[in-house]
mmCIF file of C-alpha atoms in Angstrom:
data_model
loop_
_atom_site.group_PDB
_atom_site.id
_atom_site.type_symbol
_atom_site.label_atom_id
_atom_site.label_comp_id
_atom_site.label_asym_id
_atom_site.label_seq_id
_atom_site.Cartn_x
_atom_site.Cartn_y
_atom_site.Cartn_z
ATOM 1 C CA GLU A 1 8.324 14.424 -6.604
ATOM 2 C CA ILE A 2 4.684 13.845 -7.194
ATOM 3 C CA VAL A 3 2.388 14.453 -4.295
ATOM 4 C CA MET A 4 -0.824 12.217 -3.878
ATOM 5 C CA THR A 5 -3.676 13.485 -1.911
ATOM 6 C CA GLN A 6 -6.492 11.322 -0.775
ATOM 7 C CA SER A 7 -9.781 12.442 0.381
ATOM 8 C CA PRO A 8 -11.598 12.061 2.642
ATOM 9 C CA ALA A 9 -9.138 10.798 5.467
ATOM 10 C CA THR A 10 -12.030 8.865 6.843
ATOM 11 C CA LEU A 11 -15.158 7.855 5.091
ATOM 12 C CA SER A 12 -18.196 6.223 7.166
ATOM 13 C CA VAL A 13 -20.457 4.216 5.204
ATOM 14 C CA SER A 14 -23.160 1.561 5.939
ATOM 15 C CA PRO A 15 -22.861 -1.772 4.343
ATOM 16 C CA GLY A 16 -24.492 -2.283 1.146
ATOM 17 C CA GLU A 17 -24.019 1.450 0.236
ATOM 18 C CA ARG A 18 -21.637 2.809 -2.343
ATOM 19 C CA ALA A 19 -18.419 4.360 -1.269
ATOM 20 C CA THR A 20 -16.369 6.845 -3.491
ATOM 21 C CA LEU A 21 -12.528 7.591 -2.631
ATOM 22 C CA SER A 22 -10.902 10.104 -4.290
ATOM 23 C CA CYS A 23 -7.014 10.886 -5.050
ATOM 24 C CA ARG A 24 -5.372 13.701 -6.707
ATOM 25 C CA ALA A 25 -1.799 13.869 -8.107
ATOM 26 C CA SER A 26 0.134 17.133 -7.867
ATOM 27 C CA GLN A 27 0.864 16.715 -11.593
ATOM 28 C CA SER A 28 -0.328 14.295 -14.313
ATOM 29 C CA VAL A 29 0.439 10.479 -13.704
ATOM 30 C CA SER A 30 -1.494 9.611 -17.037
ATOM 31 C CA SER A 31 -3.207 6.245 -16.226
ATOM 32 C CA ASN A 32 -0.316 5.028 -13.912
ATOM 33 C CA LEU A 33 -2.300 5.091 -10.777
ATOM 34 C CA VAL A 34 -2.910 1.933 -8.565
ATOM 35 C CA TRP A 35 -5.119 1.370 -5.522
ATOM 36 C CA TYR A 36 -4.393 -0.988 -2.417
ATOM 37 C CA GLN A 37 -6.404 -2.263 0.247
ATOM 38 C CA GLN A 38 -4.839 -2.791 3.431
ATOM 39 C CA LYS A 39 -6.537 -4.346 6.606
ATOM 40 C CA PRO A 40 -4.840 -4.281 10.206
ATOM 41 C CA GLY A 41 -1.787 -6.293 10.642
ATOM 42 C CA GLN A 42 -1.667 -7.412 7.063
ATOM 43 C CA ALA A 43 0.379 -6.198 3.971
ATOM 44 C CA PRO A 44 -1.425 -4.216 1.340
ATOM 45 C CA ARG A 45 -3.229 -6.116 -1.624
ATOM 46 C CA LEU A 46 -3.382 -4.671 -5.077
ATOM 47 C CA LEU A 47 -6.765 -3.780 -6.058
ATOM 48 C CA ILE A 48 -6.680 -1.571 -9.238
ATOM 49 C CA TYR A 49 -3.806 -0.914 -11.636
ATOM 50 C CA GLY A 50 -3.849 1.378 -14.879
ATOM 51 C CA ALA A 51 -6.291 3.614 -13.028
ATOM 52 C CA SER A 52 -9.101 1.207 -14.039
ATOM 53 C CA THR A 53 -8.174 -2.438 -14.132
ATOM 54 C CA ARG A 54 -9.045 -4.905 -11.557
ATOM 55 C CA ALA A 55 -6.184 -7.050 -10.374
ATOM 56 C CA THR A 56 -6.526 -10.880 -10.336
ATOM 57 C CA GLY A 57 -9.267 -11.988 -7.845
ATOM 58 C CA ILE A 58 -10.786 -8.685 -7.148
ATOM 59 C CA PRO A 59 -14.422 -8.565 -7.187
ATOM 60 C CA ALA A 60 -16.379 -6.497 -9.727
ATOM 61 C CA ARG A 61 -17.918 -4.234 -7.154
ATOM 62 C CA PHE A 62 -14.384 -2.426 -7.030
ATOM 63 C CA SER A 63 -13.920 -0.088 -9.888
ATOM 64 C CA GLY A 64 -11.549 2.883 -10.678
ATOM 65 C CA SER A 65 -11.835 5.598 -12.930
ATOM 66 C CA GLY A 66 -9.754 8.761 -13.956
ATOM 67 C CA SER A 67 -6.741 9.867 -15.681
ATOM 68 C CA GLY A 68 -4.305 12.758 -15.439
ATOM 69 C CA THR A 69 -4.443 14.229 -11.968
ATOM 70 C CA GLU A 70 -7.821 12.859 -10.711
ATOM 71 C CA PHE A 71 -8.787 9.532 -9.848
ATOM 72 C CA THR A 72 -11.499 7.607 -8.071
ATOM 73 C CA LEU A 73 -12.159 4.251 -6.526
ATOM 74 C CA THR A 74 -15.720 3.171 -6.165
ATOM 75 C CA ILE A 75 -17.061 0.282 -4.102
ATOM 76 C CA SER A 76 -20.534 -0.250 -5.446
ATOM 77 C CA SER A 77 -22.167 -2.215 -2.408
ATOM 78 C CA LEU A 78 -19.910 -2.284 0.724
ATOM 79 C CA GLN A 79 -19.321 -5.650 2.207
ATOM 80 C CA SER A 80 -18.027 -6.236 5.768
ATOM 81 C CA GLU A 81 -14.671 -7.277 4.578
ATOM 82 C CA ASP A 82 -14.463 -4.189 2.477
ATOM 83 C CA PHE A 83 -13.974 -1.784 5.738
ATOM 84 C CA ALA A 84 -10.146 -1.189 5.707
ATOM 85 C CA VAL A 85 -7.693 1.564 4.562
ATOM 86 C CA TYR A 86 -7.035 2.384 0.787
ATOM 87 C CA TYR A 87 -4.122 3.840 -0.761
ATOM 88 C CA CYS A 88 -3.482 5.303 -4.068
ATOM 89 C CA GLN A 89 0.083 5.194 -5.568
ATOM 90 C CA GLN A 90 1.561 6.656 -8.650
ATOM 91 C CA HIS A 91 3.644 4.417 -11.112
ATOM 92 C CA ASN A 92 4.348 7.129 -13.544
ATOM 93 C CA ASN A 93 7.539 8.795 -11.983
ATOM 94 C CA TRP A 94 10.160 8.144 -9.494
ATOM 95 C CA PRO A 95 9.786 8.154 -6.503
ATOM 96 C CA ARG A 96 6.624 5.804 -6.469
ATOM 97 C CA THR A 97 4.629 8.047 -4.149
ATOM 98 C CA PHE A 98 1.767 6.931 -2.010
ATOM 99 C CA GLY A 99 -1.394 8.978 -0.918
ATOM 100 C CA GLN A 100 -1.741 9.080 2.833
ATOM 101 C CA GLY A 101 -4.804 6.836 2.837
ATOM 102 C CA THR A 102 -8.510 6.678 3.371
ATOM 103 C CA LYS A 103 -9.850 4.805 6.163
ATOM 104 C CA LEU A 104 -13.219 3.325 5.306
ATOM 105 C CA GLU A 105 -15.279 2.561 8.529
ATOM 106 C CA ILE A 106 -18.691 1.200 9.215
ATOM 107 C CA LYS A 107 -21.103 3.742 9.819
ATOM 108 C CA GLU B 1 2.711 -19.905 -5.717
ATOM 109 C CA VAL B 2 4.366 -16.599 -5.306
ATOM 110 C CA GLN B 3 5.967 -16.110 -1.839
ATOM 111 C CA LEU B 4 8.035 -13.277 -0.424
ATOM 112 C CA VAL B 5 9.687 -13.693 2.975
ATOM 113 C CA GLU B 6 11.360 -10.668 4.652
ATOM 114 C CA SER B 7 13.825 -11.037 7.388
ATOM 115 C CA GLY B 8 16.525 -9.204 9.225
ATOM 116 C CA GLY B 9 14.567 -6.703 11.270
ATOM 117 C CA ASP B 10 15.674 -5.826 14.567
ATOM 118 C CA LEU B 11 16.251 -3.252 17.215
ATOM 119 C CA VAL B 12 18.994 -1.124 16.372
ATOM 120 C CA GLN B 13 20.695 2.144 17.856
ATOM 121 C CA PRO B 14 20.765 5.321 15.950
ATOM 122 C CA GLY B 15 23.567 5.730 13.588
ATOM 123 C CA GLY B 16 23.777 1.819 13.195
ATOM 124 C CA SER B 17 23.337 -0.640 10.469
ATOM 125 C CA LEU B 18 21.082 -3.213 9.438
ATOM 126 C CA ARG B 19 20.774 -5.479 6.279
ATOM 127 C CA LEU B 20 17.013 -6.913 5.211
ATOM 128 C CA SER B 21 16.602 -9.728 3.060
ATOM 129 C CA CYS B 22 13.597 -10.783 1.016
ATOM 130 C CA ALA B 23 13.627 -13.995 -0.393
ATOM 131 C CA ALA B 24 11.334 -14.961 -3.311
ATOM 132 C CA PHE B 25 9.671 -17.980 -4.375
ATOM 133 C CA GLY B 26 7.160 -19.083 -7.059
ATOM 134 C CA PHE B 27 8.143 -16.870 -9.964
ATOM 135 C CA THR B 28 10.982 -15.792 -12.378
ATOM 136 C CA PHE B 29 12.777 -13.683 -9.879
ATOM 137 C CA ASN B 30 15.299 -12.083 -12.522
ATOM 138 C CA SER B 31 12.261 -11.084 -14.682
ATOM 139 C CA TYR B 32 10.813 -8.526 -12.390
ATOM 140 C CA ALA B 33 11.533 -5.282 -10.554
ATOM 141 C CA MET B 34 11.431 -5.455 -6.901
ATOM 142 C CA SER B 35 10.631 -2.456 -4.262
ATOM 143 C CA TRP B 36 10.940 -2.039 -0.529
ATOM 144 C CA VAL B 37 8.064 0.021 1.055
ATOM 145 C CA ARG B 38 7.650 0.739 4.570
ATOM 146 C CA GLN B 39 5.131 1.879 7.229
ATOM 147 C CA ALA B 40 5.837 3.617 10.431
ATOM 148 C CA PRO B 41 3.621 2.653 13.444
ATOM 149 C CA GLY B 42 0.260 3.789 12.794
ATOM 150 C CA LYS B 43 1.282 5.563 9.673
ATOM 151 C CA GLY B 44 0.666 5.266 6.050
ATOM 152 C CA LEU B 45 2.801 3.412 3.322
ATOM 153 C CA GLU B 46 6.014 5.092 2.057
ATOM 154 C CA TRP B 47 7.841 3.679 -0.982
ATOM 155 C CA VAL B 48 11.481 3.525 -0.216
ATOM 156 C CA SER B 49 13.440 1.919 -3.201
ATOM 157 C CA ALA B 50 13.436 -0.184 -6.410
ATOM 158 C CA ILE B 51 15.644 -2.188 -8.416
ATOM 159 C CA SER B 52 15.107 -3.582 -11.781
ATOM 160 C CA GLY B 53 15.080 -7.181 -12.673
ATOM 161 C CA SER B 54 18.738 -7.234 -13.947
ATOM 162 C CA GLY B 55 19.885 -5.112 -10.886
ATOM 163 C CA GLY B 56 21.475 -2.486 -13.253
ATOM 164 C CA ARG B 57 19.020 0.195 -12.269
ATOM 165 C CA THR B 58 18.030 1.450 -8.755
ATOM 166 C CA TYR B 59 15.846 4.259 -7.325
ATOM 167 C CA TYR B 60 15.534 5.691 -3.979
ATOM 168 C CA ALA B 61 13.185 7.928 -2.065
ATOM 169 C CA ASP B 62 15.097 11.395 -1.075
ATOM 170 C CA SER B 63 14.533 10.291 2.874
ATOM 171 C CA VAL B 64 16.988 7.578 2.403
ATOM 172 C CA LYS B 65 18.972 8.272 -0.595
ATOM 173 C CA GLY B 66 22.873 8.152 0.400
ATOM 174 C CA ARG B 67 22.148 5.988 3.477
ATOM 175 C CA PHE B 68 20.048 2.963 2.218
ATOM 176 C CA THR B 69 21.352 0.521 -0.827
ATOM 177 C CA ILE B 70 19.060 -1.789 -2.518
ATOM 178 C CA SER B 71 20.557 -4.988 -4.136
ATOM 179 C CA ARG B 72 19.541 -8.423 -5.472
ATOM 180 C CA ASP B 73 21.111 -11.893 -5.958
ATOM 181 C CA ASN B 74 19.329 -13.430 -9.129
ATOM 182 C CA PHE B 75 20.899 -16.672 -8.426
ATOM 183 C CA LYS B 76 19.822 -16.886 -4.758
ATOM 184 C CA ASN B 77 16.428 -15.233 -5.572
ATOM 185 C CA THR B 78 16.898 -12.775 -2.860
ATOM 186 C CA LEU B 79 16.209 -9.004 -2.468
ATOM 187 C CA TYR B 80 18.343 -7.019 -0.109
ATOM 188 C CA LEU B 81 18.311 -3.727 1.735
ATOM 189 C CA GLN B 82 21.479 -2.337 3.458
ATOM 190 C CA MET B 83 20.394 0.309 5.680
ATOM 191 C CA ASN B 84 23.308 2.601 7.378
ATOM 192 C CA SER B 85 23.062 5.498 9.368
ATOM 193 C CA LEU B 86 19.824 4.880 10.776
ATOM 194 C CA ARG B 87 17.547 7.154 12.401
ATOM 195 C CA ALA B 88 14.737 7.294 14.746
ATOM 196 C CA GLU B 89 12.342 7.986 11.735
ATOM 197 C CA ASP B 90 13.363 4.992 9.960
ATOM 198 C CA THR B 91 11.449 2.926 12.520
ATOM 199 C CA ALA B 92 8.878 1.063 10.575
ATOM 200 C CA VAL B 93 7.708 -2.391 9.064
ATOM 201 C CA TYR B 94 9.502 -3.000 5.954
ATOM 202 C CA TYR B 95 7.887 -4.802 3.091
ATOM 203 C CA CYS B 96 9.249 -6.335 0.056
ATOM 204 C CA ALA B 97 6.862 -6.021 -3.098
ATOM 205 C CA LYS B 98 7.047 -7.480 -6.475
ATOM 206 C CA ASP B 99 6.148 -5.724 -9.635
ATOM 207 C CA SER B 100 3.123 -6.583 -11.446
ATOM 208 C CA ILE B 101 3.140 -7.360 -15.148
ATOM 209 C CA SER B 102 5.013 -3.935 -15.789
ATOM 210 C CA SER B 103 6.606 -1.422 -13.746
ATOM 211 C CA SER B 104 3.575 0.921 -14.163
ATOM 212 C CA SER B 105 1.148 -1.694 -12.784
ATOM 213 C CA GLY B 106 1.739 -1.731 -9.227
ATOM 214 C CA PHE B 107 2.788 -4.340 -6.762
ATOM 215 C CA ASP B 108 0.952 -7.581 -6.836
ATOM 216 C CA PHE B 109 2.502 -9.675 -4.308
ATOM 217 C CA TRP B 110 3.840 -8.400 -0.859
ATOM 218 C CA GLY B 111 5.832 -9.988 1.961
ATOM 219 C CA GLN B 112 4.610 -10.084 5.427
ATOM 220 C CA GLY B 113 7.045 -7.366 6.678
ATOM 221 C CA THR B 114 9.872 -7.141 9.009
ATOM 222 C CA LEU B 115 10.010 -4.685 11.769
ATOM 223 C CA VAL B 116 13.097 -2.305 12.165
ATOM 224 C CA THR B 117 13.173 -0.427 15.385
ATOM 225 C CA VAL B 118 15.748 2.537 15.522
ATOM 226 C CA SER B 119 16.134 3.287 19.388
ATOM 227 C CA SER B 120 18.527 3.730 22.154
#
């Protein structure tokens, strides 16, 4: 199975600043990488699919990049509602493995 | 409006069985693959199982293979997860999730989750 590794585990950033989250796959997943946001007590929300395409209704401050084994989620100017846990998931192979998550917290 | 509503979560003893259901509304159910994803208390997301739109293809995580069975009833617009030989490590909130525009595009809608607790 493909192992997805996210870094860092926790990221402390001030509102208005940029956040950069990383996700690495143990083997190539092409561009079949998605990002989710999860807030406490809520189901995950799809942010990015195809490594770089924003899902419906996702603000432009969220952007994704990468292909193969290295991926990045960037939030350009953090808003209060962006502080949450972010997960990457590969949709290239079965099983559809998730990263362990990055908790984005207020600095 | 797309809605996914899970049910069936409960407290069950180790070795026991449980069947989860996910009722789907607001989209052409048989056109989309569906998955179950779980989240143990305080932990990350774990993909559990998936089924194609027709129900002809199924996929499982190694951790549940041979114990869990995914199925769907496209007339009732309902997804199921039959869980047998339950273990303490199966304790989690179980979400059903709908594939996006293609199977490689992620899950665009999720249910609210149903809690399964395996304990004596």
